[in-house]
PDB file of C-alpha atoms in Angstrom:
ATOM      1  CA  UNK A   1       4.719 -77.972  14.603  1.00 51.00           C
ATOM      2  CA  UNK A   2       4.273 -80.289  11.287  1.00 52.00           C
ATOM      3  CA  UNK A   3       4.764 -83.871  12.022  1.00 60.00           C
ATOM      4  CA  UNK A   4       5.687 -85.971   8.310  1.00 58.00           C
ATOM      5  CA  UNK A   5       4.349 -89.177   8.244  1.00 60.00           C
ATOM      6  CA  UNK A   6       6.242 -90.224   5.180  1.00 55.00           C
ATOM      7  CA  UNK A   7       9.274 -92.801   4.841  1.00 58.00           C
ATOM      8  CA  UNK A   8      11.170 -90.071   2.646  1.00 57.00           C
ATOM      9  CA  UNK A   9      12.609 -87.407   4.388  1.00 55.00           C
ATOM     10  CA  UNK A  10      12.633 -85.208   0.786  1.00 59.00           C
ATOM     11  CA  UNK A  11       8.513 -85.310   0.839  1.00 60.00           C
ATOM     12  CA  UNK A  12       8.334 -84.275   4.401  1.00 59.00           C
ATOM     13  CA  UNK A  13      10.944 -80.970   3.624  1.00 61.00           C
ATOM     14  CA  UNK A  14       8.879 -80.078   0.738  1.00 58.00           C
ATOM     15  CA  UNK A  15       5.635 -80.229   2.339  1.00 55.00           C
ATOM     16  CA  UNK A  16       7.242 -78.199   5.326  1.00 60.00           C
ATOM     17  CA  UNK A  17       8.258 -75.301   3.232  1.00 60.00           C
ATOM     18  CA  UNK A  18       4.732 -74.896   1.190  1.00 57.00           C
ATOM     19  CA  UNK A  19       3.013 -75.029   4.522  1.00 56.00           C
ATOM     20  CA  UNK A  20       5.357 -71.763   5.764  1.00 55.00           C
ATOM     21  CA  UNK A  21       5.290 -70.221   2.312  1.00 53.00           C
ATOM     22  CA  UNK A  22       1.330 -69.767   2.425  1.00 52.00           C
ATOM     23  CA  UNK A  23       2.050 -67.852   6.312  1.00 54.00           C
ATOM     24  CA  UNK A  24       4.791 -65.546   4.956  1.00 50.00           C
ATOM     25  CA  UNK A  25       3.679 -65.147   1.081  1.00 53.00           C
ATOM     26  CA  UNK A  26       6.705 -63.215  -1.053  1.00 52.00           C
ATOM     27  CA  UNK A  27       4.189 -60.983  -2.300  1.00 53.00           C
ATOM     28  CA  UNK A  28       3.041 -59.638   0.904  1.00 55.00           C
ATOM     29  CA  UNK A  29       5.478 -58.641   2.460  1.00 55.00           C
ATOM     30  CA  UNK A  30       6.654 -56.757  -0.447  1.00 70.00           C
ATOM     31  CA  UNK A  31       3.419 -54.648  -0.276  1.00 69.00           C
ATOM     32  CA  UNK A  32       3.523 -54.156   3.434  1.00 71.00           C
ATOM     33  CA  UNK A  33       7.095 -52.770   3.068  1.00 72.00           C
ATOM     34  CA  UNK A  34       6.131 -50.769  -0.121  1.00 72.00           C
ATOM     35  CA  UNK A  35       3.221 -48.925   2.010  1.00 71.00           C
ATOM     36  CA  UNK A  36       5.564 -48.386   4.935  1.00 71.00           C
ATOM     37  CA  UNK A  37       8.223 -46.711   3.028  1.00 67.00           C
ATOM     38  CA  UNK A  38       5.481 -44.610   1.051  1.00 68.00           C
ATOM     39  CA  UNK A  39       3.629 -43.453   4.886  1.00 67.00           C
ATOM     40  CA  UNK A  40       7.105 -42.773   6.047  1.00 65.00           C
ATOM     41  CA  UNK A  41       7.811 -40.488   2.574  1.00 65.00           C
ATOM     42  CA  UNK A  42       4.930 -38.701   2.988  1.00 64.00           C
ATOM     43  CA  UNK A  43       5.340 -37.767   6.157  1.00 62.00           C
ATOM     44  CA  UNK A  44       8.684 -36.661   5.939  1.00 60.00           C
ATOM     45  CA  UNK A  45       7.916 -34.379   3.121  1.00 58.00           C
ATOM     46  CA  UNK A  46       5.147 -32.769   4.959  1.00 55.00           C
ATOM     47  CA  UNK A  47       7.439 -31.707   7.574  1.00 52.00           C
ATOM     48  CA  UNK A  48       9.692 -30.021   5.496  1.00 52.00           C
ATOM     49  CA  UNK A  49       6.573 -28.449   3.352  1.00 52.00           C
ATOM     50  CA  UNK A  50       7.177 -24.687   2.560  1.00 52.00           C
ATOM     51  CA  UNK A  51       4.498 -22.581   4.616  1.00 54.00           C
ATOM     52  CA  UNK A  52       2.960 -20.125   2.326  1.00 72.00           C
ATOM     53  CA  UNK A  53       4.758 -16.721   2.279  1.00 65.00           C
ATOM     54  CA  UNK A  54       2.743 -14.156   4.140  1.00 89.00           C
ATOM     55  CA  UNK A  55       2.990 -10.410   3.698  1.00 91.00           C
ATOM     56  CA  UNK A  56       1.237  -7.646   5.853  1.00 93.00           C
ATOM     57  CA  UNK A  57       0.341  -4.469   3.590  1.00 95.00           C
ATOM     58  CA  UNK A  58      -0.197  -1.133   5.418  1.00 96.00           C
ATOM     59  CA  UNK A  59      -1.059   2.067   5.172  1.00 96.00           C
ATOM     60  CA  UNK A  60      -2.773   4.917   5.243  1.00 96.00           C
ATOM     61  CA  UNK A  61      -6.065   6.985   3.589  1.00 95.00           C
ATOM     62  CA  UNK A  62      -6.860  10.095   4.237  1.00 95.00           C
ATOM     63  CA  UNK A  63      -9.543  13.181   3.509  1.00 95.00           C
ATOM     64  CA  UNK A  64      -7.455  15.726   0.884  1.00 92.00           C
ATOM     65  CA  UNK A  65      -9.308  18.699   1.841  1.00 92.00           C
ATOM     66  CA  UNK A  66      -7.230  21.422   0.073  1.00 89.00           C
ATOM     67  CA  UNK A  67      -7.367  19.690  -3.375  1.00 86.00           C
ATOM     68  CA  UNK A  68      -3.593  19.790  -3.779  1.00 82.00           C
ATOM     69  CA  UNK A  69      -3.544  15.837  -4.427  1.00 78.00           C
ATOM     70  CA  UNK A  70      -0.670  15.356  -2.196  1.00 82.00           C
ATOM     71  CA  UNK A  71      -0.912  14.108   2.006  1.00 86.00           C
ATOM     72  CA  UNK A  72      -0.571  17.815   4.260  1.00 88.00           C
ATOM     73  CA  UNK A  73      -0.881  18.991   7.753  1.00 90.00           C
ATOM     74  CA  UNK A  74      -4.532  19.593   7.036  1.00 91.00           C
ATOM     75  CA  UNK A  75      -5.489  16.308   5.557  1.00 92.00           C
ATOM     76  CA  UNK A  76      -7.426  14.052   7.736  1.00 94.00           C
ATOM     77  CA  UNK A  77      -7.524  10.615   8.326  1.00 96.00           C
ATOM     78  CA  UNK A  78     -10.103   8.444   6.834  1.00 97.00           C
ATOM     79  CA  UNK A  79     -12.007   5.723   8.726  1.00 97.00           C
ATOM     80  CA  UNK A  80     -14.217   2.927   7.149  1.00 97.00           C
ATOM     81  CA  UNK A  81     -12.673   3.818   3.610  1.00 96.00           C
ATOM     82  CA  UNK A  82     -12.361   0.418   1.357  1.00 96.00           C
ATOM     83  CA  UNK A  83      -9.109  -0.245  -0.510  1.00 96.00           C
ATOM     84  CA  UNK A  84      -7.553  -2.953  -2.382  1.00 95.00           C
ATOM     85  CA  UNK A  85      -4.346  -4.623  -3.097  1.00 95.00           C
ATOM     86  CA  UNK A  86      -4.207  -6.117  -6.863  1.00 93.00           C
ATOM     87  CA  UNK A  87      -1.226  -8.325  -8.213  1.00 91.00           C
ATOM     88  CA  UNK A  88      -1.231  -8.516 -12.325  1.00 90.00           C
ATOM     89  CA  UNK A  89       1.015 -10.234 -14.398  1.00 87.00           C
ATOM     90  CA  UNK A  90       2.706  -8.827 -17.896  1.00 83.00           C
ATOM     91  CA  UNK A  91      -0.815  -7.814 -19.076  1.00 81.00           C
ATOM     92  CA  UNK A  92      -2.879  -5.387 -17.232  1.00 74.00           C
ATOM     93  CA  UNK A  93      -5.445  -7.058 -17.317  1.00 81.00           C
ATOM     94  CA  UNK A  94      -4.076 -10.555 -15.695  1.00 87.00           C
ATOM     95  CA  UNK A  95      -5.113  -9.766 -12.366  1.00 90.00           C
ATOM     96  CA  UNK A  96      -3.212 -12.453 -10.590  1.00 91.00           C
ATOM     97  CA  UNK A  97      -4.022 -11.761  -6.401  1.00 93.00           C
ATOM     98  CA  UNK A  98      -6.852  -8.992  -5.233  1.00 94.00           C
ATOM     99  CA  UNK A  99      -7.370  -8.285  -1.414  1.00 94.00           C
ATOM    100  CA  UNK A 100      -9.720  -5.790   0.221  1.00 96.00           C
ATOM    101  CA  UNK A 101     -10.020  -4.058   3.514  1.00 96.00           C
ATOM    102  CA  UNK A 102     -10.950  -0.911   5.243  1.00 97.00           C
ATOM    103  CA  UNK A 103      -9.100   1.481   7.364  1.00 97.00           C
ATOM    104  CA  UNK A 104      -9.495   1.767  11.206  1.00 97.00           C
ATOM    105  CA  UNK A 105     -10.599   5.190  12.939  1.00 97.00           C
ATOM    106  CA  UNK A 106      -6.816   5.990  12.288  1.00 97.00           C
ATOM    107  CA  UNK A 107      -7.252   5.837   8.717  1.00 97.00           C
ATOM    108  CA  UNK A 108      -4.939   2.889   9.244  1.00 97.00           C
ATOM    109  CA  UNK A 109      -4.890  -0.170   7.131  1.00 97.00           C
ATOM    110  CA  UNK A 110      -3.469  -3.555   7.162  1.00 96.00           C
ATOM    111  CA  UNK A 111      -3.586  -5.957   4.364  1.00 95.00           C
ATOM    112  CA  UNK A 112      -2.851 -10.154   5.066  1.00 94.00           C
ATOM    113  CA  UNK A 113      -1.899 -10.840   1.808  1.00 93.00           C
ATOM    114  CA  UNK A 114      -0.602 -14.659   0.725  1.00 92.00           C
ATOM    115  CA  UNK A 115       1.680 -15.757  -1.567  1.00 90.00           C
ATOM    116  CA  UNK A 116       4.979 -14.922  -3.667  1.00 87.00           C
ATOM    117  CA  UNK A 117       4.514 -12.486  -6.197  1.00 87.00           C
ATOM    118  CA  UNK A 118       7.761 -11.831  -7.621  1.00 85.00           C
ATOM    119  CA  UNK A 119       6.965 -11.705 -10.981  1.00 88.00           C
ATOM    120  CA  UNK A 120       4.177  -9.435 -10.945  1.00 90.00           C
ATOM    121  CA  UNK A 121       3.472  -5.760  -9.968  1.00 90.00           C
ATOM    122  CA  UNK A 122       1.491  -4.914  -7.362  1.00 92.00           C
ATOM    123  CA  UNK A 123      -0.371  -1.861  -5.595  1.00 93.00           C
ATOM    124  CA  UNK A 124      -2.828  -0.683  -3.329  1.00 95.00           C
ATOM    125  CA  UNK A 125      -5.678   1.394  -4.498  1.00 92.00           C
ATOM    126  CA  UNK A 126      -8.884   3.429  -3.289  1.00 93.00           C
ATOM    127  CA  UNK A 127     -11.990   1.912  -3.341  1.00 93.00           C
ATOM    128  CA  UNK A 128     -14.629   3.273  -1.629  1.00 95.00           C
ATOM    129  CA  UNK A 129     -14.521   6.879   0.091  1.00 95.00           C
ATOM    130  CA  UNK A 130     -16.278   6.452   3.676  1.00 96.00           C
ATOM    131  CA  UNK A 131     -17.408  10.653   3.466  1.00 95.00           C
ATOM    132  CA  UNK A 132     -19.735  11.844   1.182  1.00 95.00           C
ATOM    133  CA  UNK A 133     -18.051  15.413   1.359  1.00 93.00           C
ATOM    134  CA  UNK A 134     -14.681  13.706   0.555  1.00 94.00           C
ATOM    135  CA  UNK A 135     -15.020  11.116  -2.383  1.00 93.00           C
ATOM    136  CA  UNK A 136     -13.375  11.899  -5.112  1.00 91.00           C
ATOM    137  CA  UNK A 137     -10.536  10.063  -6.928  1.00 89.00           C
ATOM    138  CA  UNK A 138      -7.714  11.967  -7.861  1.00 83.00           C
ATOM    139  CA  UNK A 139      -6.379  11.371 -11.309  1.00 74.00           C
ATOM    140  CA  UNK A 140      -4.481  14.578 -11.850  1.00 62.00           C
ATOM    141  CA  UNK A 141      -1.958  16.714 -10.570  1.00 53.00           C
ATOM    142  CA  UNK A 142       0.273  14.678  -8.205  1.00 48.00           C
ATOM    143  CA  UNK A 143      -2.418  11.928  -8.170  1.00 50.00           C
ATOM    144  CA  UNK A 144      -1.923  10.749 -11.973  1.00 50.00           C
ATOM    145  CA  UNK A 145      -2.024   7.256 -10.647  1.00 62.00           C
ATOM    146  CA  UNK A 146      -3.263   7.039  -7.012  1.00 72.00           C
ATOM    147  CA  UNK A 147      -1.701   3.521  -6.380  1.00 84.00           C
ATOM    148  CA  UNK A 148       0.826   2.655  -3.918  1.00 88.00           C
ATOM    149  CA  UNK A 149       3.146  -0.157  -5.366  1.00 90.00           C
ATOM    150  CA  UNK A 150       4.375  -2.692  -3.069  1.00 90.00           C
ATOM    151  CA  UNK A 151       6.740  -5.662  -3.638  1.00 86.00           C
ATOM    152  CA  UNK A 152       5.315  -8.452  -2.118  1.00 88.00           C
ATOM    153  CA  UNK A 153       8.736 -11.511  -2.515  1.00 85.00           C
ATOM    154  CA  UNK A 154      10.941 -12.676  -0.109  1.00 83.00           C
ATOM    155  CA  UNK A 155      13.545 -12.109  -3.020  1.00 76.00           C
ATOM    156  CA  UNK A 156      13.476  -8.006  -2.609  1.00 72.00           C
ATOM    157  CA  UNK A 157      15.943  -7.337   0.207  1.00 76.00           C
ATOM    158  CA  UNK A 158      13.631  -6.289   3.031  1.00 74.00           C
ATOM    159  CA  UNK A 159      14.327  -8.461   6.100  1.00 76.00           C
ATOM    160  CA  UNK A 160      10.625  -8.385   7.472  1.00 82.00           C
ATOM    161  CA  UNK A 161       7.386  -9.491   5.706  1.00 88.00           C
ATOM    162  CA  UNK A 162       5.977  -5.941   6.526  1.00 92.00           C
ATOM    163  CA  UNK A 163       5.571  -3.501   3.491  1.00 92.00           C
ATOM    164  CA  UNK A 164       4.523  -0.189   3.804  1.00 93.00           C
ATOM    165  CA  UNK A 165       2.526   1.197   0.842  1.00 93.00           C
ATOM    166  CA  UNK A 166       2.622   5.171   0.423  1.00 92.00           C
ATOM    167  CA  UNK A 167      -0.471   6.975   1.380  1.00 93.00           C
ATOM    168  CA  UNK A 168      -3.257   7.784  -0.124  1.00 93.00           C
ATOM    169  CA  UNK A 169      -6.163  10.245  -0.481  1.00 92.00           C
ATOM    170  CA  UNK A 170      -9.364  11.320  -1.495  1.00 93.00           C
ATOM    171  CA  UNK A 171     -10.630  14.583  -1.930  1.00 91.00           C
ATOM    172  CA  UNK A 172     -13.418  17.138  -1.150  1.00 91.00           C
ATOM    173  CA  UNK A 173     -15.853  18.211  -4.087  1.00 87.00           C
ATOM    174  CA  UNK A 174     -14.641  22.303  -2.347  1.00 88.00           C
ATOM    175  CA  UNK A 175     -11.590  23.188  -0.683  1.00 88.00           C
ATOM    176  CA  UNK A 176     -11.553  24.397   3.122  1.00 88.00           C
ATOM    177  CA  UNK A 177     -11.245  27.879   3.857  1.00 86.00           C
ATOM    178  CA  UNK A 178      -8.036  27.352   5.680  1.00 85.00           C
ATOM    179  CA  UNK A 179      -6.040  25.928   2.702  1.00 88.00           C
ATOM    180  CA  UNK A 180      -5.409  29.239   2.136  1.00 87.00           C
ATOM    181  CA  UNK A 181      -2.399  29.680   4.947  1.00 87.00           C
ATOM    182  CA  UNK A 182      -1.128  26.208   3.769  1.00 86.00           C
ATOM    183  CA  UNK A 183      -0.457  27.427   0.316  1.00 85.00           C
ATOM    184  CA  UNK A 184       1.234  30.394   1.529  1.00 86.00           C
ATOM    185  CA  UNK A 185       3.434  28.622   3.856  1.00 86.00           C
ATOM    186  CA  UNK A 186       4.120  25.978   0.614  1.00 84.00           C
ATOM    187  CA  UNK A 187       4.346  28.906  -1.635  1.00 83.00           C
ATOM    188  CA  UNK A 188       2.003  27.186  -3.719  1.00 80.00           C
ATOM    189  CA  UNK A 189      -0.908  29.207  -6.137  1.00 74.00           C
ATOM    190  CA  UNK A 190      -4.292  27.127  -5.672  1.00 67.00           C
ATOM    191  CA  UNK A 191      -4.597  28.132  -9.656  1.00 65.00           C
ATOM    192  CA  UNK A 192      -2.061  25.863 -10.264  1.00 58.00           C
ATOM    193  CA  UNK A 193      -3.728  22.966  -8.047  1.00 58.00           C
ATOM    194  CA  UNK A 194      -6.540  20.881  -9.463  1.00 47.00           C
ATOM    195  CA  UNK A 195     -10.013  22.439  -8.899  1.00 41.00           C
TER     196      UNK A 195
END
């Protein structure tokens, strides 16, 4: 407690006030409150932070061993074959998200792919062929473009963030002798069918 030792009461007040100005200074406890308010802001928009939109891409790769560029009862599944998901914008050449993986002994794949890509096209393509006999890239026939698109955005009415991509192949430098029965039961002519 301050104890004035002057006659005049209006010396003693003043004095009294400068001495509890200096313990609670204006400017201080504006900054304290300032900093409060911003920690409280920040963590309130951290809660309600977006998490990042997540996608699984699967699929499957398989051995083509007729050479009719399209999945049949005789194809067989691929293990250890590399593929990769690529996201481009308006040009072809704005590659915009790439992903790889391999298939399981299944010739299964599954793709964790990040992100929103609404505005851009996207597809899953062959890599790398795991067989030696079996490592050819299509690019005729059926196989024109061996891609399988997928639409990665919550904005695309599927209700799941799962997106299966079509299948795709490879295919053996010769065809197996029992394509044969398969294009009779398709009623297909191998002639016709790329070489």
């Amino acid at each position: 407690m301050y104890i004035c030792k002057h006659p005049t009461s209006n010396i003693c007040d003043t004095l009294r006030e400068e001495k509890t100005r200096k313990k609670f200074h204006p400017k201080m406890a504006s900054f304290t409150q300032i900093a409060v308010v911003l920690g409280v802001a920040l963590l309130v928009s951290a809660g309600n932070a977006q998490p990042t939109v997540q996608f699984v891409v699967e699929g499957e790769v398989y051995c083509e061993v007729c050479r009719t560029n399209f999945i049949n009862r005789l194809s067989e599944p691929m293990a250890g074959a590399t593929v990769r998901l690529e996201c481009r914008g308006e040009e072809v050449t704005n590659v915009t998200y790439k992903l790889e993986g391999t298939t399981d002994p299944a010739g299964h794949y599954q793709l964790n792919a990040t992100g929103d890509h609404g505005t851009e096209e996207c597809a899953v393509t062959l890599v790398k062929s795991s067989r030696p006999d079996c490592d050819i890239i299509p690019n005729e026939g059926w196989a024109i473009e061996p891609t399988a698109k997928v639409t990665l955005t919550k904005n695309s009415g599927f209700h799941d963030n799962k997106r299966h991509a079509n299948p795709l192949g490879f295919t053996k430098k010769e065809r197996n002798p029992g394509c044969a029965d398969l294009f009779k039961e398709l009623e297909l002519s191998p002639e016709g069918l790329a070489v």
